[in-house]
PDB file of C-alpha atoms in Angstrom:
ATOM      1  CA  UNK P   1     -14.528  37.291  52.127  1.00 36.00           C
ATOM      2  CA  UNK P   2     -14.573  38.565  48.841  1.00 36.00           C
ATOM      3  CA  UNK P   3     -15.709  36.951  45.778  1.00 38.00           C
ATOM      4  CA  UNK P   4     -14.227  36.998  42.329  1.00 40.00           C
ATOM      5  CA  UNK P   5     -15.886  36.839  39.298  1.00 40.00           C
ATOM      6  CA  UNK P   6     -14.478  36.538  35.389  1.00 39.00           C
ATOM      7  CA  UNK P   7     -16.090  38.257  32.477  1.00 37.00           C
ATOM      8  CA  UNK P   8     -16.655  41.644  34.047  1.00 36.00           C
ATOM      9  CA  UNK P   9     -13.098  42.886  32.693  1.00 38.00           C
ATOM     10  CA  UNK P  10     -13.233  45.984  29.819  1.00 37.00           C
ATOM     11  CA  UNK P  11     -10.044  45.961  28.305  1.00 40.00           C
ATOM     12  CA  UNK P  12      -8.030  43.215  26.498  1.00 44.00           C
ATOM     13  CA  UNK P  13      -8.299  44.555  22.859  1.00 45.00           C
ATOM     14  CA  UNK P  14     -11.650  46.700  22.286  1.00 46.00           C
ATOM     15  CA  UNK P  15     -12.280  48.779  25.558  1.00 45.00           C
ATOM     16  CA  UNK P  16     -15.411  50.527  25.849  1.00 48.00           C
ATOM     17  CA  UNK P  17     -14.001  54.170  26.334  1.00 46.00           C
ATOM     18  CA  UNK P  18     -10.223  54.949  25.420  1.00 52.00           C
ATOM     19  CA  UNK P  19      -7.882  54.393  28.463  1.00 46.00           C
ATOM     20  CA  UNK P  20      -7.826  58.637  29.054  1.00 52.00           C
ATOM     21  CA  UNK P  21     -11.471  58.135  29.644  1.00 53.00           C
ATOM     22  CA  UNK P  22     -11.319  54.997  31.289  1.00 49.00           C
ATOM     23  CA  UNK P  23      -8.927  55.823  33.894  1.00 48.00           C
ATOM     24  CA  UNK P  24     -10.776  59.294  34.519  1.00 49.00           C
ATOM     25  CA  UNK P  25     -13.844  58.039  34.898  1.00 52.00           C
ATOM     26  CA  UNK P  26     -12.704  54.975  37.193  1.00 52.00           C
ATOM     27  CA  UNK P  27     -10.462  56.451  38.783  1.00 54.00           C
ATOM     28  CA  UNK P  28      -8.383  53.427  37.971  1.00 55.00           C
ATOM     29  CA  UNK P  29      -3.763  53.377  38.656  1.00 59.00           C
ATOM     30  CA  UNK P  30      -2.551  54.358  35.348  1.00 65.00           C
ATOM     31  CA  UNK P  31      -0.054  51.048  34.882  1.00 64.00           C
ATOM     32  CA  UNK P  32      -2.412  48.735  35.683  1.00 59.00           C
ATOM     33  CA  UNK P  33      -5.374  50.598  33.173  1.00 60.00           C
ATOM     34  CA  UNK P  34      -2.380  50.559  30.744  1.00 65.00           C
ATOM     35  CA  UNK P  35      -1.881  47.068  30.577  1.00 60.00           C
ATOM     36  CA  UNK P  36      -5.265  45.757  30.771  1.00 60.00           C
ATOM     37  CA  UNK P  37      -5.731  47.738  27.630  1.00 60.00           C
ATOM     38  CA  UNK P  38      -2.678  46.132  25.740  1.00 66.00           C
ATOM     39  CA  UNK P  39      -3.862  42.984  26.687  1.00 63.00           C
ATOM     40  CA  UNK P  40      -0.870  41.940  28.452  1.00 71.00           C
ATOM     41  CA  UNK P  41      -3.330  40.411  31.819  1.00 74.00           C
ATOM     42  CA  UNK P  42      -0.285  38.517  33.159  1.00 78.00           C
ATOM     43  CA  UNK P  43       1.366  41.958  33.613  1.00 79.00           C
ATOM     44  CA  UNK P  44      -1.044  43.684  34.866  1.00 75.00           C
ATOM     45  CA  UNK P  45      -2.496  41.161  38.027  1.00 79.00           C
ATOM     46  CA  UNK P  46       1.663  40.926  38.652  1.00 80.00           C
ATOM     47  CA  UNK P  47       1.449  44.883  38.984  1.00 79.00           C
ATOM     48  CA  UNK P  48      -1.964  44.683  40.854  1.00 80.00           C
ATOM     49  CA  UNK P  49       0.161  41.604  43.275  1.00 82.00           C
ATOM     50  CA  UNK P  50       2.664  44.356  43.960  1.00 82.00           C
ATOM     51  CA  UNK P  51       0.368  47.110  44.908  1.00 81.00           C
ATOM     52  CA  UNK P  52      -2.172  45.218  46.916  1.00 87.00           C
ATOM     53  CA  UNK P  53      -2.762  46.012  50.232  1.00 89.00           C
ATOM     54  CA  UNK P  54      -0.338  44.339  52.371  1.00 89.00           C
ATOM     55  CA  UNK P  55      -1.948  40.612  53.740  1.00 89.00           C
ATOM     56  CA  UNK P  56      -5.174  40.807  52.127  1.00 92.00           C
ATOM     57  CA  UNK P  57      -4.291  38.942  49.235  1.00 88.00           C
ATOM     58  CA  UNK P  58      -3.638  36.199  51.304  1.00 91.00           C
ATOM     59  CA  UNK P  59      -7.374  36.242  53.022  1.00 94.00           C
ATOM     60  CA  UNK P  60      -9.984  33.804  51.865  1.00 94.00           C
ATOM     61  CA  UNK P  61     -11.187  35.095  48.395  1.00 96.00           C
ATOM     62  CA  UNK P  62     -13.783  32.466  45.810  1.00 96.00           C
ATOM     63  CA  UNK P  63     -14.313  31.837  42.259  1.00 96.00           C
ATOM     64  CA  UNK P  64     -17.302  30.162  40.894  1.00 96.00           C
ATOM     65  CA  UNK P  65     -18.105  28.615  37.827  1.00 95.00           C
ATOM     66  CA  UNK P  66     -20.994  27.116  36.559  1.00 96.00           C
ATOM     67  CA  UNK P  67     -19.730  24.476  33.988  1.00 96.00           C
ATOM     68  CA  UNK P  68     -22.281  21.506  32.092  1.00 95.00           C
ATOM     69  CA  UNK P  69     -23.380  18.464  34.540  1.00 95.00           C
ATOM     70  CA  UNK P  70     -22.132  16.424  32.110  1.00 92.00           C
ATOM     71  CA  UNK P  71     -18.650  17.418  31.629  1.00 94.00           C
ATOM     72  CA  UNK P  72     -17.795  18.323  35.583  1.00 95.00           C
ATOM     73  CA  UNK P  73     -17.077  14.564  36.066  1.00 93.00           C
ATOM     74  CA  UNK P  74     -14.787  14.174  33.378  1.00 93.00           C
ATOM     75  CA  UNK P  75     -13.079  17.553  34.264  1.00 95.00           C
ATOM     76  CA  UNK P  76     -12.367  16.852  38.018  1.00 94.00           C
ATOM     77  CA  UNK P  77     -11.071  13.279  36.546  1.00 92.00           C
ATOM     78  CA  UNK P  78     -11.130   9.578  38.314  1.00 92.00           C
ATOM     79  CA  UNK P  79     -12.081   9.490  42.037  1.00 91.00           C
ATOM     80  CA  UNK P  80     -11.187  13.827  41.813  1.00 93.00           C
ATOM     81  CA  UNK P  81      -7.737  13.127  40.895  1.00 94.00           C
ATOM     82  CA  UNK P  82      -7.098  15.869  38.680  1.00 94.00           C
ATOM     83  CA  UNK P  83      -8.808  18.916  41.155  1.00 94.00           C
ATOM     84  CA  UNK P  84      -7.100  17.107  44.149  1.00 94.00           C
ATOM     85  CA  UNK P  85      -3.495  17.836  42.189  1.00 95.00           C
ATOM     86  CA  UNK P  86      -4.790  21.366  41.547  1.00 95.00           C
ATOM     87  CA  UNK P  87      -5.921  21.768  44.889  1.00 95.00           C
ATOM     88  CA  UNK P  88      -2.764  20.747  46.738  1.00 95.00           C
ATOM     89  CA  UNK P  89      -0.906  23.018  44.202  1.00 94.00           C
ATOM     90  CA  UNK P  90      -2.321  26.212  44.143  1.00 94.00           C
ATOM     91  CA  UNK P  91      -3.684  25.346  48.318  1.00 95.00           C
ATOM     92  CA  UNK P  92      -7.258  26.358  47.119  1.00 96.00           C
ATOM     93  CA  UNK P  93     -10.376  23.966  47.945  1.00 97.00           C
ATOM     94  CA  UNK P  94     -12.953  23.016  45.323  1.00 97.00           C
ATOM     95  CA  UNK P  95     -16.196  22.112  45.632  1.00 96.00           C
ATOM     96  CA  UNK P  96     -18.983  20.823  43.259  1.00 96.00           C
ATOM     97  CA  UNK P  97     -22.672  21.809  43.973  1.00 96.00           C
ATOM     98  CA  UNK P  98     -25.867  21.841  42.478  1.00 94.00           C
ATOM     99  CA  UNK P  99     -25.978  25.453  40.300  1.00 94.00           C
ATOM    100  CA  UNK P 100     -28.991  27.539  39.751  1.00 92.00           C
ATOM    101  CA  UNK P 101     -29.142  26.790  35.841  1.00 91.00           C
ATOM    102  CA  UNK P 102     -30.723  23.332  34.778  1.00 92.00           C
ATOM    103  CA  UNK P 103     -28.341  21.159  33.684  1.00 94.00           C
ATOM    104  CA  UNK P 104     -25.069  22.827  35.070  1.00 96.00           C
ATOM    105  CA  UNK P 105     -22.876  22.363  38.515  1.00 97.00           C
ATOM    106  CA  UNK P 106     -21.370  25.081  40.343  1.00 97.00           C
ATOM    107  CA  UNK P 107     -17.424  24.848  40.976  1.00 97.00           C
ATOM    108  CA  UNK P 108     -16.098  27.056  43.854  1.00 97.00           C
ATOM    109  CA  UNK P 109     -12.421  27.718  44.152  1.00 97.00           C
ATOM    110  CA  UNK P 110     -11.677  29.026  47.640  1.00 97.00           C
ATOM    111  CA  UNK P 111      -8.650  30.356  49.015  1.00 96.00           C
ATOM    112  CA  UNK P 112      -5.678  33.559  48.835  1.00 94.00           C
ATOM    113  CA  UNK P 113      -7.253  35.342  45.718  1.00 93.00           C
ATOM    114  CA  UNK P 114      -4.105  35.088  43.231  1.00 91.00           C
ATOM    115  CA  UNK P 115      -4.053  31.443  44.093  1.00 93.00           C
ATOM    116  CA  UNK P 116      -7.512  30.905  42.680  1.00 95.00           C
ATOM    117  CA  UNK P 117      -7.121  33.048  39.854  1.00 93.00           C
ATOM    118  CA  UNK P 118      -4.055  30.421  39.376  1.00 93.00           C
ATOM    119  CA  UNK P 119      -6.378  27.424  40.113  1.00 95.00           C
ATOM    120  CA  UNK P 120      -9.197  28.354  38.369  1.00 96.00           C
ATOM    121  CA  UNK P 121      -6.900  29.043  35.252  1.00 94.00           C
ATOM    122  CA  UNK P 122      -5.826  25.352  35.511  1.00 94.00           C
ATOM    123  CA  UNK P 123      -9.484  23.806  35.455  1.00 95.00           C
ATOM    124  CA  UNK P 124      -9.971  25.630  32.680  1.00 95.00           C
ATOM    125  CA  UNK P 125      -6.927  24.987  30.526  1.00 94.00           C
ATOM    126  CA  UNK P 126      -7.706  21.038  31.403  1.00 95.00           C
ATOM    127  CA  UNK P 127     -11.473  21.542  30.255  1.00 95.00           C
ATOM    128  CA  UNK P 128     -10.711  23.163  26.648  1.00 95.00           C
ATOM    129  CA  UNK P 129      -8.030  20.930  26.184  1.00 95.00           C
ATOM    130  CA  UNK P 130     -10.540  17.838  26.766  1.00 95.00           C
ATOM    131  CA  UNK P 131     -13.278  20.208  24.868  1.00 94.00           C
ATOM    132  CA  UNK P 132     -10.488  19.870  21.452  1.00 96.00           C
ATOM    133  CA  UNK P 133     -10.077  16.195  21.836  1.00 95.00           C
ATOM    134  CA  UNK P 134     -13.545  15.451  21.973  1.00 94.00           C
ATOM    135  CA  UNK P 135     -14.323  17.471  18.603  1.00 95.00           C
ATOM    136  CA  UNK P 136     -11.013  15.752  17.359  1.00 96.00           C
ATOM    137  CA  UNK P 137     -12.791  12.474  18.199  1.00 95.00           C
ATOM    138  CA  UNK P 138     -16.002  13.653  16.410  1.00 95.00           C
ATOM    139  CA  UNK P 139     -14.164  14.799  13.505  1.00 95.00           C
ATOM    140  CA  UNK P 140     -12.894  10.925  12.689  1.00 96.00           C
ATOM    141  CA  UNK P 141     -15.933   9.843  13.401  1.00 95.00           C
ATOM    142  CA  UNK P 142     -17.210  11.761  10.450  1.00 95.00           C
ATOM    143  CA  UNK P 143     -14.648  11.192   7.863  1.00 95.00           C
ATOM    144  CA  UNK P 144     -15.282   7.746   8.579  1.00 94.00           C
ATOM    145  CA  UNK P 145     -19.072   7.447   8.256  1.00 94.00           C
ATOM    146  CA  UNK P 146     -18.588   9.685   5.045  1.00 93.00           C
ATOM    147  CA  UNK P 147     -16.242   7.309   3.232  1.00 92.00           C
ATOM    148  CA  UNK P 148     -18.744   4.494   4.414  1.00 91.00           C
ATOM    149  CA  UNK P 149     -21.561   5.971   2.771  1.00 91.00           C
ATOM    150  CA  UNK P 150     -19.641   6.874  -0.355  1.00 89.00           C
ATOM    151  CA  UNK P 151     -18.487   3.875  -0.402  1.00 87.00           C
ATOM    152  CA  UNK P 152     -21.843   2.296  -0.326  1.00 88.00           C
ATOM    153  CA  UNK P 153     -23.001   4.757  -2.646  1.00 85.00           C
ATOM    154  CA  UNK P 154     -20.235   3.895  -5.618  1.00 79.00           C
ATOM    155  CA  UNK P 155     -19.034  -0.354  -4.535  1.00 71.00           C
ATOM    156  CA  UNK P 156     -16.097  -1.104  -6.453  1.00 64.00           C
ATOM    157  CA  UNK P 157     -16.544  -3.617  -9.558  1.00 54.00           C
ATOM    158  CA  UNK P 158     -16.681  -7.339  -7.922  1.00 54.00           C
ATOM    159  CA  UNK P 159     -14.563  -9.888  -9.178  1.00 51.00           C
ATOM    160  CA  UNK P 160     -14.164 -13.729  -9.213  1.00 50.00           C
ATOM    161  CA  UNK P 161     -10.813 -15.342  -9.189  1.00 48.00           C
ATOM    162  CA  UNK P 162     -10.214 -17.785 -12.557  1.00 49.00           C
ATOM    163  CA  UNK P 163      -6.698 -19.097 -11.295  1.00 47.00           C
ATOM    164  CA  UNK P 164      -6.456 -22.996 -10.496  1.00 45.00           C
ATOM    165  CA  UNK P 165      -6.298 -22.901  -6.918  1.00 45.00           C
ATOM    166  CA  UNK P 166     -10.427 -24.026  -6.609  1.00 45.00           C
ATOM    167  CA  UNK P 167     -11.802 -21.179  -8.930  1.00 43.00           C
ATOM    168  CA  UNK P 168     -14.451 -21.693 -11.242  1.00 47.00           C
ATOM    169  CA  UNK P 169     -12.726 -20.620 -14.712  1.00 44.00           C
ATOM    170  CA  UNK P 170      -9.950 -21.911 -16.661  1.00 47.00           C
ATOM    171  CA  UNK P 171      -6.895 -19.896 -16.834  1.00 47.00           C
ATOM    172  CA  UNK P 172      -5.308 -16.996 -14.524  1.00 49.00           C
ATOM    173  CA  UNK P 173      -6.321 -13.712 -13.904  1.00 55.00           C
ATOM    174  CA  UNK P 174      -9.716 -12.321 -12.626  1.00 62.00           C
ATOM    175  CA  UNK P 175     -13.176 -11.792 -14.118  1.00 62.00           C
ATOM    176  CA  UNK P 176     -14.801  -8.069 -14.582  1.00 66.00           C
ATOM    177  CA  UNK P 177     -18.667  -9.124 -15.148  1.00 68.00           C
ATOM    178  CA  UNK P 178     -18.976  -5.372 -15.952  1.00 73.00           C
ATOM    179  CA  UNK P 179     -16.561  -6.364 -18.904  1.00 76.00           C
ATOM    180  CA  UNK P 180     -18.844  -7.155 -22.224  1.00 78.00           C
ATOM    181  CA  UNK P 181     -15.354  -8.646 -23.733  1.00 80.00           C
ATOM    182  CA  UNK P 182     -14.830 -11.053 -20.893  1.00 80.00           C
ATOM    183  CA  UNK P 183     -18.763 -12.248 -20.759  1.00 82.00           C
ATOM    184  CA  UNK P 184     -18.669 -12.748 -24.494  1.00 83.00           C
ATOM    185  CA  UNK P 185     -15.559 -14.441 -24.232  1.00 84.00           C
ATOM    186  CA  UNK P 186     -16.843 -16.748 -21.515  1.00 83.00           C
ATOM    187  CA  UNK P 187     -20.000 -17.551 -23.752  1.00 84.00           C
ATOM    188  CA  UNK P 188     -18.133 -18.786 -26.550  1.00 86.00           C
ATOM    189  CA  UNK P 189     -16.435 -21.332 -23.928  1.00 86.00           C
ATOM    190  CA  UNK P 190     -19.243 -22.278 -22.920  1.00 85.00           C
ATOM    191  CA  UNK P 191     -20.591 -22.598 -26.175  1.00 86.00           C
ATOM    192  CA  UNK P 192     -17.327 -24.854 -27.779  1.00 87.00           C
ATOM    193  CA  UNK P 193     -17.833 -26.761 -24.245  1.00 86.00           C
ATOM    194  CA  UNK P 194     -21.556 -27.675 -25.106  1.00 85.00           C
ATOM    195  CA  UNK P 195     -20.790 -28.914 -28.734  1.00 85.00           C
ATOM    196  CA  UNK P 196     -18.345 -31.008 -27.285  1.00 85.00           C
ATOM    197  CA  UNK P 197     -19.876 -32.818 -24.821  1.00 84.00           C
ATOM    198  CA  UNK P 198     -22.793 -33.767 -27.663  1.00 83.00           C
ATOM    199  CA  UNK P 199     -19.965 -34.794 -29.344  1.00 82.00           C
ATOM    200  CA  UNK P 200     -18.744 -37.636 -26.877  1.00 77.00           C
ATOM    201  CA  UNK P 201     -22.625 -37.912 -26.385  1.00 79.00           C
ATOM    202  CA  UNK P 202     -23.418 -39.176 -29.601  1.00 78.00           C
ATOM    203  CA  UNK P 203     -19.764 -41.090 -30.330  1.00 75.00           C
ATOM    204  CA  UNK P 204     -21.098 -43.087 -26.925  1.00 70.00           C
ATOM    205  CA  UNK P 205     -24.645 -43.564 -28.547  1.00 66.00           C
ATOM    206  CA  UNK P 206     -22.821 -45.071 -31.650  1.00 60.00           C
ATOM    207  CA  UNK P 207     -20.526 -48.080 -30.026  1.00 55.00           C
ATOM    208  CA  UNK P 208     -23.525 -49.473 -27.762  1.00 52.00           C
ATOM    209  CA  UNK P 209     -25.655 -50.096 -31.183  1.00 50.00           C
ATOM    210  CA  UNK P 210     -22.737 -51.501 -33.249  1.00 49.00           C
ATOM    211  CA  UNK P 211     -22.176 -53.740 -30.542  1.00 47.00           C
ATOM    212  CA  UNK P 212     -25.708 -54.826 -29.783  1.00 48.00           C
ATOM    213  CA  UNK P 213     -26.134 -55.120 -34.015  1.00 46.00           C
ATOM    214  CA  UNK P 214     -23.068 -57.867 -34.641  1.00 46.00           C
ATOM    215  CA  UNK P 215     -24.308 -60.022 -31.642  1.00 46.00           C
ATOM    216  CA  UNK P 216     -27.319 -60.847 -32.696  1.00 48.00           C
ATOM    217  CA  UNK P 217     -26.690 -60.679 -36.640  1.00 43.00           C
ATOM    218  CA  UNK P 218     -23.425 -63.213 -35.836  1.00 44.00           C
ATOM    219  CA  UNK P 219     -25.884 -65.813 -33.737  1.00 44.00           C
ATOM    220  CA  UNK P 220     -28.750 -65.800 -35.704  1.00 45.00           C
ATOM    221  CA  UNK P 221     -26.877 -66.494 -39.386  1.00 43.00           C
ATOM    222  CA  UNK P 222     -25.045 -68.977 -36.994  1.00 44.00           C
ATOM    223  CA  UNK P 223     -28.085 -70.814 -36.294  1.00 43.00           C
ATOM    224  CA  UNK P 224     -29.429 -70.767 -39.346  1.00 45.00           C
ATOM    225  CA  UNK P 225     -26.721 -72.017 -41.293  1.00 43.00           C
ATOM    226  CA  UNK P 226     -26.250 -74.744 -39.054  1.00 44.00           C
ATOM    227  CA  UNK P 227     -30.073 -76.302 -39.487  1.00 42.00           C
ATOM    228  CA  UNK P 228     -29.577 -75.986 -43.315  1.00 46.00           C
ATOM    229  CA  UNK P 229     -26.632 -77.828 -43.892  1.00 45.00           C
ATOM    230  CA  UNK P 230     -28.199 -80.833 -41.309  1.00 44.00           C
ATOM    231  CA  UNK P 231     -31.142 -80.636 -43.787  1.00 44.00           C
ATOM    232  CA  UNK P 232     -28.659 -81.458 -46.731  1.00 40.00           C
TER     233      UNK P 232
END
């Protein structure tokens, strides 16, 4: 049983030694050194496929990965749904263990090498694309708490409605109480509003002592007038 591991590969784009040197000092098949070194990996495991030895692809090879605690969960999906599809479509097993690195899980891939190279490919496609939702997710997150803070950093002018369905003014419209026009307008109502309510004030002052006046002036001449001429 052999075990694979990623990151040990030279080539894809800025190879250590040029591909003469490479391939001398490896001893590595020209085609295959060829396209490593172009990048083009698809090619070159389909070119490796072909020139394996014949049946030991097909013997029990591994891939581990250690991946955070934290995100292994998520990854495998609800009750292991998502690595049980993998599993029954690439025929590899995977397992979840505890990994030598705090924080972290180990996933093994086990089963005919290409078909874990396949597998593992999978998990990982499935973990960046839930790695660019997540920072998607965190990206709203911050536009929103940044207009929230500018927001409470520059409020928008309050106003009070002045229509006549309940508000406190006369007239349509709203009321800027930044507006020096509008508050000066609204003292001089108040003002004109003052003067005449003294107004009706005093006018209600003035009828109750007329009235009070001719009462008693009316009975007391009365009175009066009436003893004298009985005198007479």
């Amino acid at each position: 049983r052999s075990r694979s591991r990623g990151g040990g590969h030279r080539g894809g784009g800025d190879p250590a030694l040029p591909v003469e040197e490479f391939q001398a000092e490896e001893g590595a098949p020209e085609e295959e050194v060829a396209l490593l070194f172009d990048g083009n990996m698809l090619e070159a495991l389909n070119v490796a496929n072909v020139d394996f030895p014949d049946g030991r692809q097909e013997l029990a090879h591994a891939i581990n990965c250690d991946l955070p605690a934290d995100r292994v969960s998520q990854l495998m999906g609800p009750r292991k749904a998502f690595s049980n599809f993998v599993s029954k479509a690439t025929g590899c097993s995977i397992e979840v263990s505890k990994a030598a690195s705090p924080g972290s899980l180990t996933i093994s891939i086990q089963g005919p090498l290409f078909a874990t190279y396949e597998a593992h490919a999978l998990l990982m496609k499935q973990y960046h694309e839930q790695d660019i939702a997540a920072e998607e997710e965190q990206r709203v997150k911050e536009e929103e708490e940044a207009a929230k803070q500018a927001q409470a950093r520059d409020p928008e002018p309050r106003s009070r409605s002045r229509g006549g369905g309940g508000g406190r003014g006369r007239g349509g419209g709203s009321i800027d109480e930044t507006d020096p026009a509008q508050i000066e307008n609204l003292q001089s109502q108040l003002a004109a509003l003052q003067q005449q309510l003294k107004a009706v004030q005093r006018d209600k002052g003035g009828g109750k002592g007329g009235g009070k006046g001719g009462g008693k002036s009316s009975g007391k001449f009365g009175s009066k007038g009436g003893s004298k001429g009985s005198k007479r």
